[in-house]
PDB file of C-alpha atoms in Angstrom:
ATOM      1  CA  MET S   1      15.830  -2.430  48.349  1.00  0.00           C
ATOM      2  CA  LEU S   2      15.900  -0.550  45.096  1.00  0.00           C
ATOM      3  CA  GLY S   3      18.131   2.511  44.957  1.00  0.00           C
ATOM      4  CA  ALA S   4      16.685   5.725  43.603  1.00  0.00           C
ATOM      5  CA  VAL S   5      19.924   6.668  41.851  1.00  0.00           C
ATOM      6  CA  ALA S   6      22.859   4.522  40.828  1.00  0.00           C
ATOM      7  CA  ALA S   7      25.936   4.636  38.661  1.00  0.00           C
ATOM      8  CA  SER S   8      25.598   3.254  35.146  1.00  0.00           C
ATOM      9  CA  THR S   9      25.704  -0.540  34.974  1.00  0.00           C
ATOM     10  CA  ALA S  10      27.075  -2.486  32.030  1.00  0.00           C
ATOM     11  CA  LEU S  11      24.780  -4.981  30.340  1.00  0.00           C
ATOM     12  CA  CYS S  12      26.312  -6.905  27.467  1.00  0.00           C
ATOM     13  CA  PHE S  13      23.850  -7.616  24.649  1.00  0.00           C
ATOM     14  CA  SER S  14      26.353  -9.096  22.223  1.00  0.00           C
ATOM     15  CA  PRO S  15      29.899 -10.405  22.699  1.00  0.00           C
ATOM     16  CA  SER S  16      30.956  -8.666  19.478  1.00  0.00           C
ATOM     17  CA  THR S  17      29.956  -5.165  20.599  1.00  0.00           C
ATOM     18  CA  PRO S  18      30.878  -2.931  23.540  1.00  0.00           C
ATOM     19  CA  PRO S  19      28.693  -3.434  26.618  1.00  0.00           C
ATOM     20  CA  THR S  20      25.354  -1.694  26.636  1.00  0.00           C
ATOM     21  CA  ARG S  21      25.105   0.773  29.476  1.00  0.00           C
ATOM     22  CA  ILE S  22      21.988   1.257  31.531  1.00  0.00           C
ATOM     23  CA  PHE S  23      21.545   4.821  32.783  1.00  0.00           C
ATOM     24  CA  VAL S  24      19.546   5.589  35.883  1.00  0.00           C
ATOM     25  CA  HIS S  25      17.809   8.947  36.157  1.00  0.00           C
ATOM     26  CA  ARG S  26      15.409  10.522  38.619  1.00  0.00           C
ATOM     27  CA  GLY S  27      13.454  12.143  35.800  1.00  0.00           C
ATOM     28  CA  VAL S  28      12.604  11.229  32.233  1.00  0.00           C
ATOM     29  CA  SER S  29      14.425  13.126  29.503  1.00  0.00           C
ATOM     30  CA  ASN S  30      13.023  13.434  26.012  1.00  0.00           C
ATOM     31  CA  SER S  31      16.382  13.935  24.376  1.00  0.00           C
ATOM     32  CA  THR S  32      18.796  11.718  22.532  1.00  0.00           C
ATOM     33  CA  LEU S  33      22.552  11.926  22.357  1.00  0.00           C
ATOM     34  CA  PRO S  34      24.106  14.117  19.644  1.00  0.00           C
ATOM     35  CA  LEU S  35      24.217  12.319  16.327  1.00  0.00           C
ATOM     36  CA  SER S  36      26.838  12.613  13.622  1.00  0.00           C
ATOM     37  CA  ASN S  37      26.118  13.700  10.050  1.00  0.00           C
ATOM     38  CA  HIS S  38      27.959  12.741   6.880  1.00  0.00           C
ATOM     39  CA  GLY S  39      26.898  13.422   3.322  1.00  0.00           C
ATOM     40  CA  HIS S  40      26.875  10.065   1.528  1.00  0.00           C
ATOM     41  CA  SER S  41      24.353   8.370  -0.730  1.00  0.00           C
ATOM     42  CA  PHE S  42      23.868   4.698   0.011  1.00  0.00           C
ATOM     43  CA  SER S  43      21.489   1.779   0.368  1.00  0.00           C
ATOM     44  CA  LEU S  44      20.174   1.489   3.912  1.00  0.00           C
ATOM     45  CA  LEU S  45      18.727  -1.988   3.946  1.00  0.00           C
ATOM     46  CA  SER S  46      20.666  -4.026   1.397  1.00  0.00           C
ATOM     47  CA  SER S  47      22.211  -7.310   2.524  1.00  0.00           C
ATOM     48  CA  THR S  48      25.684  -5.719   2.477  1.00  0.00           C
ATOM     49  CA  PRO S  49      27.335  -6.130   5.907  1.00  0.00           C
ATOM     50  CA  MET S  50      27.259  -3.051   6.572  1.00  0.00           C
ATOM     51  CA  HIS S  51       9.315  10.080  22.313  1.00  0.00           C
ATOM     52  CA  PHE S  52       9.670  10.395  23.471  1.00  0.00           C
ATOM     53  CA  SER S  53       6.258  10.306  25.195  1.00  0.00           C
ATOM     54  CA  SER S  54       5.971  10.156  28.932  1.00  0.00           C
ATOM     55  CA  LEU S  55       6.133   6.729  30.512  1.00  0.00           C
ATOM     56  CA  SER S  56       2.791   5.273  31.493  1.00  0.00           C
ATOM     57  CA  SER S  57       4.516   2.519  33.426  1.00  0.00           C
ATOM     58  CA  ARG S  58       7.734   2.341  35.399  1.00  0.00           C
ATOM     59  CA  ARG S  59       7.926  -1.434  35.213  1.00  0.00           C
ATOM     60  CA  GLN S  60      11.343  -2.669  34.245  1.00  0.00           C
ATOM     61  CA  PRO S  61      11.902  -4.896  31.186  1.00  0.00           C
ATOM     62  CA  LEU S  62      12.224  -8.467  32.384  1.00  0.00           C
ATOM     63  CA  PHE S  63      15.626  -9.061  30.849  1.00  0.00           C
ATOM     64  CA  LEU S  64      16.958  -5.820  32.346  1.00  0.00           C
ATOM     65  CA  THR S  65      15.576  -6.639  35.771  1.00  0.00           C
ATOM     66  CA  GLN S  66      17.288 -10.011  35.764  1.00  0.00           C
ATOM     67  CA  ALA S  67      20.573  -8.815  34.311  1.00  0.00           C
ATOM     68  CA  ALA S  68      21.053  -5.556  36.196  1.00  0.00           C
ATOM     69  CA  SER S  69      21.988  -5.149  39.823  1.00  0.00           C
ATOM     70  CA  SER S  70      19.234  -4.223  42.251  1.00  0.00           C
ATOM     71  CA  SER S  71      20.580  -0.681  42.490  1.00  0.00           C
ATOM     72  CA  ALA S  72      20.031  -0.208  38.739  1.00  0.00           C
ATOM     73  CA  ALA S  73      16.563  -1.717  38.610  1.00  0.00           C
ATOM     74  CA  ASN S  74      14.942   1.706  38.173  1.00  0.00           C
ATOM     75  CA  ALA S  75      16.802   2.345  34.916  1.00  0.00           C
ATOM     76  CA  GLU S  76      14.712   4.240  32.375  1.00  0.00           C
ATOM     77  CA  TYR S  77      17.078   4.153  29.406  1.00  0.00           C
ATOM     78  CA  VAL S  78      19.284   1.699  27.564  1.00  0.00           C
ATOM     79  CA  GLU S  79      22.102   3.070  25.434  1.00  0.00           C
ATOM     80  CA  GLU S  80      22.883   1.342  22.136  1.00  0.00           C
ATOM     81  CA  PRO S  81      26.697   1.097  22.412  1.00  0.00           C
ATOM     82  CA  ALA S  82      27.739   1.492  18.767  1.00  0.00           C
ATOM     83  CA  THR S  83      25.791   4.731  18.220  1.00  0.00           C
ATOM     84  CA  ASN S  84      25.358   6.003  21.802  1.00  0.00           C
ATOM     85  CA  VAL S  85      21.638   6.494  21.125  1.00  0.00           C
ATOM     86  CA  LYS S  86      19.379   6.143  24.171  1.00  0.00           C
ATOM     87  CA  PHE S  87      16.159   4.112  24.145  1.00  0.00           C
ATOM     88  CA  GLN S  88      13.534   4.376  26.853  1.00  0.00           C
ATOM     89  CA  THR S  89      12.801   1.027  28.448  1.00  0.00           C
ATOM     90  CA  CYS S  90       9.008   1.459  28.332  1.00  0.00           C
ATOM     91  CA  LEU S  91       6.984   3.566  25.899  1.00  0.00           C
ATOM     92  CA  ASN S  92       3.467   4.303  24.729  1.00  0.00           C
ATOM     93  CA  PHE S  93       3.433   3.996  20.941  1.00  0.00           C
ATOM     94  CA  PRO S  94       0.879   5.841  18.760  1.00  0.00           C
ATOM     95  CA  GLY S  95      -2.053   3.549  18.057  1.00  0.00           C
ATOM     96  CA  CYS S  96      -1.134   0.952  20.694  1.00  0.00           C
ATOM     97  CA  SER S  97      -3.453   0.011  23.544  1.00  0.00           C
ATOM     98  CA  ASN S  98      -0.675  -0.871  26.002  1.00  0.00           C
ATOM     99  CA  SER S  99       2.813   0.370  26.821  1.00  0.00           C
ATOM    100  CA  LEU S 100       5.567  -1.700  25.207  1.00  0.00           C
ATOM    101  CA  THR S 101       8.887  -2.793  26.690  1.00  0.00           C
ATOM    102  CA  LEU S 102      12.350  -2.701  25.138  1.00  0.00           C
ATOM    103  CA  PHE S 103      13.784  -6.163  24.448  1.00  0.00           C
ATOM    104  CA  GLY S 104      16.935  -5.279  22.512  1.00  0.00           C
ATOM    105  CA  THR S 105      18.829  -2.646  20.545  1.00  0.00           C
ATOM    106  CA  GLY S 106      21.154  -2.616  17.557  1.00  0.00           C
ATOM    107  CA  TYR S 107      22.403  -0.526  14.675  1.00  0.00           C
ATOM    108  CA  ARG S 108      22.519  -0.521  10.877  1.00  0.00           C
ATOM    109  CA  GLU S 109      25.843   0.012   9.178  1.00  0.00           C
ATOM    110  CA  LYS S 110      26.846   0.590   5.567  1.00  0.00           C
ATOM    111  CA  VAL S 111      30.409  -0.132   4.463  1.00  0.00           C
ATOM    112  CA  PHE S 112      32.255   2.336   2.217  1.00  0.00           C
ATOM    113  CA  ALA S 113      35.751   1.290   1.103  1.00  0.00           C
ATOM    114  CA  ILE S 114      36.113  -1.017   4.155  1.00  0.00           C
ATOM    115  CA  ILE S 115      35.000   1.777   6.495  1.00  0.00           C
ATOM    116  CA  GLY S 116      31.728   1.146   8.313  1.00  0.00           C
ATOM    117  CA  VAL S 117      29.316   4.099   8.501  1.00  0.00           C
ATOM    118  CA  LYS S 118      26.473   3.924  11.016  1.00  0.00           C
ATOM    119  CA  VAL S 119      23.060   4.731   9.514  1.00  0.00           C
ATOM    120  CA  TYR S 120      20.624   4.319  12.401  1.00  0.00           C
ATOM    121  CA  ALA S 121      20.044   2.776  15.787  1.00  0.00           C
ATOM    122  CA  ALA S 122      17.028   0.548  16.385  1.00  0.00           C
ATOM    123  CA  GLY S 123      15.173  -0.938  19.326  1.00  0.00           C
ATOM    124  CA  LEU S 124      12.533  -3.675  19.402  1.00  0.00           C
ATOM    125  CA  TYR S 125       9.626  -3.217  21.805  1.00  0.00           C
ATOM    126  CA  LEU S 126       7.164  -5.949  22.772  1.00  0.00           C
ATOM    127  CA  ASP S 127       4.133  -6.268  24.998  1.00  0.00           C
ATOM    128  CA  GLN S 128       5.460  -8.216  27.993  1.00  0.00           C
ATOM    129  CA  SER S 129       2.250 -10.255  27.988  1.00  0.00           C
ATOM    130  CA  ILE S 130       3.670 -12.176  25.029  1.00  0.00           C
ATOM    131  CA  THR S 131       6.059 -14.072  27.321  1.00  0.00           C
ATOM    132  CA  PRO S 132       3.769 -17.060  28.084  1.00  0.00           C
ATOM    133  CA  GLU S 133       3.443 -17.722  24.351  1.00  0.00           C
ATOM    134  CA  LEU S 134       7.217 -18.316  24.245  1.00  0.00           C
ATOM    135  CA  ASN S 135       7.431 -20.868  27.064  1.00  0.00           C
ATOM    136  CA  ALA S 136       8.266 -23.630  24.592  1.00  0.00           C
ATOM    137  CA  TRP S 137      11.717 -22.044  24.243  1.00  0.00           C
ATOM    138  CA  LYS S 138      12.485 -21.723  27.944  1.00  0.00           C
ATOM    139  CA  GLY S 139      16.086 -22.390  28.854  1.00  0.00           C
ATOM    140  CA  LEU S 140      17.556 -21.793  25.416  1.00  0.00           C
ATOM    141  CA  SER S 141      20.794 -19.857  25.116  1.00  0.00           C
ATOM    142  CA  LYS S 142      21.074 -16.580  23.222  1.00  0.00           C
ATOM    143  CA  ASP S 143      22.713 -18.343  20.276  1.00  0.00           C
ATOM    144  CA  ALA S 144      20.014 -21.015  20.153  1.00  0.00           C
ATOM    145  CA  ILE S 145      17.288 -18.379  20.233  1.00  0.00           C
ATOM    146  CA  GLN S 146      18.970 -16.253  17.575  1.00  0.00           C
ATOM    147  CA  GLY S 147      18.950 -19.156  15.125  1.00  0.00           C
ATOM    148  CA  ASN S 148      15.399 -20.266  15.926  1.00  0.00           C
ATOM    149  CA  SER S 149      13.118 -19.064  13.121  1.00  0.00           C
ATOM    150  CA  SER S 150       9.993 -20.545  14.694  1.00  0.00           C
ATOM    151  CA  LEU S 151      10.401 -18.462  17.862  1.00  0.00           C
ATOM    152  CA  PHE S 152      10.614 -15.189  15.934  1.00  0.00           C
ATOM    153  CA  GLN S 153       7.729 -16.267  13.725  1.00  0.00           C
ATOM    154  CA  THR S 154       5.687 -16.885  16.865  1.00  0.00           C
ATOM    155  CA  ILE S 155       6.495 -13.367  18.036  1.00  0.00           C
ATOM    156  CA  PHE S 156       5.342 -11.935  14.715  1.00  0.00           C
ATOM    157  CA  GLN S 157       2.154 -14.007  14.562  1.00  0.00           C
ATOM    158  CA  SER S 158       1.187 -13.132  18.123  1.00  0.00           C
ATOM    159  CA  SER S 159      -1.824 -10.874  18.544  1.00  0.00           C
ATOM    160  CA  PHE S 160       0.141  -8.765  21.024  1.00  0.00           C
ATOM    161  CA  GLU S 161       1.441  -5.426  19.786  1.00  0.00           C
ATOM    162  CA  LYS S 162       5.101  -4.882  18.909  1.00  0.00           C
ATOM    163  CA  SER S 163       7.106  -1.995  17.485  1.00  0.00           C
ATOM    164  CA  LEU S 164      10.491  -1.179  16.013  1.00  0.00           C
ATOM    165  CA  GLN S 165      11.852   2.259  16.870  1.00  0.00           C
ATOM    166  CA  ILE S 166      14.472   3.581  14.441  1.00  0.00           C
ATOM    167  CA  ILE S 167      16.513   6.711  15.155  1.00  0.00           C
ATOM    168  CA  LEU S 168      18.650   8.027  12.306  1.00  0.00           C
ATOM    169  CA  VAL S 169      22.229   8.985  13.130  1.00  0.00           C
ATOM    170  CA  ARG S 170      22.814  10.758   9.797  1.00  0.00           C
ATOM    171  CA  ASP S 171      20.817  12.647   7.154  1.00  0.00           C
ATOM    172  CA  VAL S 172      19.040  10.454   4.593  1.00  0.00           C
ATOM    173  CA  ASP S 173      16.831  11.406   1.670  1.00  0.00           C
ATOM    174  CA  GLY S 174      13.327   9.965   2.042  1.00  0.00           C
ATOM    175  CA  GLN S 175      13.371   8.508  -1.470  1.00  0.00           C
ATOM    176  CA  THR S 176      16.670   6.761  -0.729  1.00  0.00           C
ATOM    177  CA  PHE S 177      15.287   5.329   2.499  1.00  0.00           C
ATOM    178  CA  TRP S 178      12.160   4.041   0.789  1.00  0.00           C
ATOM    179  CA  ASP S 179      14.034   2.567  -2.196  1.00  0.00           C
ATOM    180  CA  ALA S 180      16.267   0.626   0.170  1.00  0.00           C
ATOM    181  CA  LEU S 181      13.337  -0.527   2.287  1.00  0.00           C
ATOM    182  CA  SER S 182      11.345  -1.547  -0.780  1.00  0.00           C
ATOM    183  CA  ASP S 183      14.302  -3.484  -2.168  1.00  0.00           C
ATOM    184  CA  ALA S 184      14.518  -5.407   1.099  1.00  0.00           C
ATOM    185  CA  ILE S 185      10.785  -6.095   1.345  1.00  0.00           C
ATOM    186  CA  ALA S 186      10.110  -7.122  -2.276  1.00  0.00           C
ATOM    187  CA  PRO S 187      12.053 -10.446  -2.283  1.00  0.00           C
ATOM    188  CA  ARG S 188      10.240 -11.438   0.904  1.00  0.00           C
ATOM    189  CA  ILE S 189       6.808 -11.248  -0.786  1.00  0.00           C
ATOM    190  CA  PRO S 190       6.774 -14.244  -3.140  1.00  0.00           C
ATOM    191  CA  ALA S 191       3.458 -13.482  -4.854  1.00  0.00           C
ATOM    192  CA  SER S 192       2.359  -9.883  -4.472  1.00  0.00           C
ATOM    193  CA  THR S 193      -1.395  -9.234  -4.598  1.00  0.00           C
ATOM    194  CA  SER S 194      -3.253  -6.052  -5.465  1.00  0.00           C
ATOM    195  CA  ALA S 195      -3.797  -5.483  -1.749  1.00  0.00           C
ATOM    196  CA  ASP S 196      -0.038  -5.751  -1.212  1.00  0.00           C
ATOM    197  CA  GLU S 197       0.645  -3.228  -3.985  1.00  0.00           C
ATOM    198  CA  THR S 198      -1.859  -0.800  -2.476  1.00  0.00           C
ATOM    199  CA  ALA S 199      -0.223  -1.217   0.929  1.00  0.00           C
ATOM    200  CA  LEU S 200       3.243  -0.603  -0.523  1.00  0.00           C
ATOM    201  CA  THR S 201       2.020   2.538  -2.295  1.00  0.00           C
ATOM    202  CA  THR S 202       0.665   3.852   0.997  1.00  0.00           C
ATOM    203  CA  PHE S 203       3.914   2.923   2.726  1.00  0.00           C
ATOM    204  CA  ARG S 204       5.938   4.661   0.025  1.00  0.00           C
ATOM    205  CA  GLY S 205       3.924   7.857   0.392  1.00  0.00           C
ATOM    206  CA  VAL S 206       5.191   8.325   3.946  1.00  0.00           C
ATOM    207  CA  PHE S 207       8.779   8.833   2.789  1.00  0.00           C
ATOM    208  CA  LEU S 208       8.558  10.503  -0.644  1.00  0.00           C
ATOM    209  CA  ASP S 209       9.496  14.180  -0.766  1.00  0.00           C
ATOM    210  CA  ARG S 210      10.665  13.949   2.813  1.00  0.00           C
ATOM    211  CA  SER S 211      14.100  14.812   4.119  1.00  0.00           C
ATOM    212  CA  LEU S 212      15.023  12.496   6.975  1.00  0.00           C
ATOM    213  CA  LYS S 213      17.516  14.421   9.087  1.00  0.00           C
ATOM    214  CA  LYS S 214      19.743  12.991  11.773  1.00  0.00           C
ATOM    215  CA  GLY S 215      17.703  12.407  14.891  1.00  0.00           C
ATOM    216  CA  THR S 216      14.534  11.537  12.933  1.00  0.00           C
ATOM    217  CA  PHE S 217      12.330   8.922  14.623  1.00  0.00           C
ATOM    218  CA  ILE S 218      10.659   6.224  12.529  1.00  0.00           C
ATOM    219  CA  LEU S 219       8.216   3.841  14.212  1.00  0.00           C
ATOM    220  CA  LEU S 220       7.113   0.600  12.556  1.00  0.00           C
ATOM    221  CA  THR S 221       4.363  -0.801  14.756  1.00  0.00           C
ATOM    222  CA  TRP S 222       2.604  -4.123  14.234  1.00  0.00           C
ATOM    223  CA  LEU S 223      -0.839  -3.970  15.854  1.00  0.00           C
ATOM    224  CA  ASN S 224      -1.379  -7.536  14.682  1.00  0.00           C
ATOM    225  CA  PRO S 225      -0.026  -9.760  11.869  1.00  0.00           C
ATOM    226  CA  THR S 226      -2.070  -7.904   9.225  1.00  0.00           C
ATOM    227  CA  LYS S 227      -1.940  -4.255  10.301  1.00  0.00           C
ATOM    228  CA  LEU S 228       1.154  -2.040  10.439  1.00  0.00           C
ATOM    229  CA  LEU S 229       1.336   1.574  11.610  1.00  0.00           C
ATOM    230  CA  VAL S 230       4.038   3.949  10.360  1.00  0.00           C
ATOM    231  CA  SER S 231       5.014   7.114  12.230  1.00  0.00           C
ATOM    232  CA  VAL S 232       7.793   9.580  11.402  1.00  0.00           C
ATOM    233  CA  SER S 233       8.888  12.681  13.302  1.00  0.00           C
ATOM    234  CA  PRO S 234      12.033  14.848  13.249  1.00  0.00           C
ATOM    235  CA  ASN S 235      13.996  15.004  16.512  1.00  0.00           C
ATOM    236  CA  ARG S 236      11.209  13.758  18.759  1.00  0.00           C
ATOM    237  CA  PHE S 237       9.144  10.683  19.453  1.00  0.00           C
ATOM    238  CA  PRO S 238       6.092  10.665  17.115  1.00  0.00           C
ATOM    239  CA  SER S 239       2.702  11.368  18.647  1.00  0.00           C
ATOM    240  CA  THR S 240       0.569  10.456  15.616  1.00  0.00           C
ATOM    241  CA  VAL S 241       0.297   7.765  12.942  1.00  0.00           C
ATOM    242  CA  ASP S 242       1.279   8.792   9.406  1.00  0.00           C
ATOM    243  CA  ALA S 243      -0.016   5.706   7.618  1.00  0.00           C
ATOM    244  CA  THR S 244      -1.847   2.450   8.271  1.00  0.00           C
ATOM    245  CA  ILE S 245      -0.658  -0.480   6.179  1.00  0.00           C
ATOM    246  CA  GLU S 246      -3.161  -3.339   5.901  1.00  0.00           C
ATOM    247  CA  SER S 247      -1.422  -6.303   4.330  1.00  0.00           C
ATOM    248  CA  ALA S 248      -0.351  -9.535   6.002  1.00  0.00           C
ATOM    249  CA  ASN S 249       2.340 -10.081   3.359  1.00  0.00           C
ATOM    250  CA  VAL S 250       3.881  -6.617   3.726  1.00  0.00           C
ATOM    251  CA  ALA S 251       3.754  -6.744   7.524  1.00  0.00           C
ATOM    252  CA  SER S 252       5.382 -10.176   7.557  1.00  0.00           C
ATOM    253  CA  ALA S 253       8.052  -9.197   5.030  1.00  0.00           C
ATOM    254  CA  LEU S 254       8.988  -6.112   7.034  1.00  0.00           C
ATOM    255  CA  PHE S 255       9.320  -8.119  10.244  1.00  0.00           C
ATOM    256  CA  ASN S 256      11.495 -10.601   8.347  1.00  0.00           C
ATOM    257  CA  VAL S 257      13.743  -7.777   7.115  1.00  0.00           C
ATOM    258  CA  PHE S 258      14.754  -7.025  10.687  1.00  0.00           C
ATOM    259  CA  LEU S 259      14.286 -10.316  12.559  1.00  0.00           C
ATOM    260  CA  GLY S 260      14.341 -13.024   9.901  1.00  0.00           C
ATOM    261  CA  ASP S 261      17.164 -15.408   8.987  1.00  0.00           C
ATOM    262  CA  SER S 262      19.149 -12.696   7.151  1.00  0.00           C
ATOM    263  CA  PRO S 263      18.435  -9.522   9.132  1.00  0.00           C
ATOM    264  CA  VAL S 264      19.701  -6.149   7.952  1.00  0.00           C
ATOM    265  CA  SER S 265      20.876  -5.447  11.501  1.00  0.00           C
ATOM    266  CA  PRO S 266      22.519  -8.571  12.958  1.00  0.00           C
ATOM    267  CA  SER S 267      23.339  -6.627  16.124  1.00  0.00           C
ATOM    268  CA  LEU S 268      19.644  -5.935  16.745  1.00  0.00           C
ATOM    269  CA  LYS S 269      18.627  -9.560  16.395  1.00  0.00           C
ATOM    270  CA  SER S 270      21.534 -10.661  18.586  1.00  0.00           C
ATOM    271  CA  SER S 271      20.504  -8.181  21.276  1.00  0.00           C
ATOM    272  CA  VAL S 272      16.859  -9.260  21.113  1.00  0.00           C
ATOM    273  CA  ALA S 273      17.959 -12.909  21.401  1.00  0.00           C
ATOM    274  CA  GLU S 274      19.964 -11.965  24.489  1.00  0.00           C
ATOM    275  CA  GLY S 275      16.948 -10.222  25.974  1.00  0.00           C
ATOM    276  CA  LEU S 276      14.673 -13.169  25.247  1.00  0.00           C
ATOM    277  CA  SER S 277      17.170 -15.606  26.785  1.00  0.00           C
ATOM    278  CA  LYS S 278      16.962 -13.629  30.043  1.00  0.00           C
ATOM    279  CA  VAL S 279      13.171 -13.598  29.995  1.00  0.00           C
ATOM    280  CA  LEU S 280      12.960 -17.329  29.188  1.00  0.00           C
ATOM    281  CA  LYS S 281      15.702 -18.389  31.585  1.00  0.00           C
TER     282      LYS S 281
END
């Protein structure tokens, strides 16, 4: 019943953005779309509105399976519409025991003189085995899920692995990236401990003296609620782990930066909420 090749099929993640397009390929490509480059200095994660490894599994993300036509059910990529960056639907992440599945994509934008400049595209990957833990929210709409803090907290506190894949669409200095990330994390750690400070120092060391060019991949992978893996690689999906961060407070704060009540990428959280609404239908 499933077609081997099909034309691209539109899948709308958010009513405020162009439809996401699912691309069907016979083979797996390890390339991304060309990315633009502009020379600006800016804060990446302030509150201002602003690889590829080979697939170990061909299983389709649940929300894509339900939303796409049967002829597109073999799709291997989802394209983030604002940046045209492609994300594989299933990936093996460094340090993870199982392949993870894409549940939503979004982008980060910085505004300069009323002109929005895209900084990066991002995709959230989860272990599909987490789904039974979310049954309490079955039947909720995308909007209801997006505003439900307890659901996202349950996802974070789950023992199942999860990862955020970031792909830069412009050059960024590593120090600038870290300063912005640190500024976003710090307010979300109410009482920092010595263990937290050690973890942040380790985290910081990944980005210092590093030039993050367009096309750079950054993986933030939560093995569990207390352990975070950081991987960075230019122009290709990382194959190794650059740092292990062991701090429940830092791991929680970072998750909150992207999927909390005031996320730095509203489009990402909206897309993830849409994906979850399909899974929990």
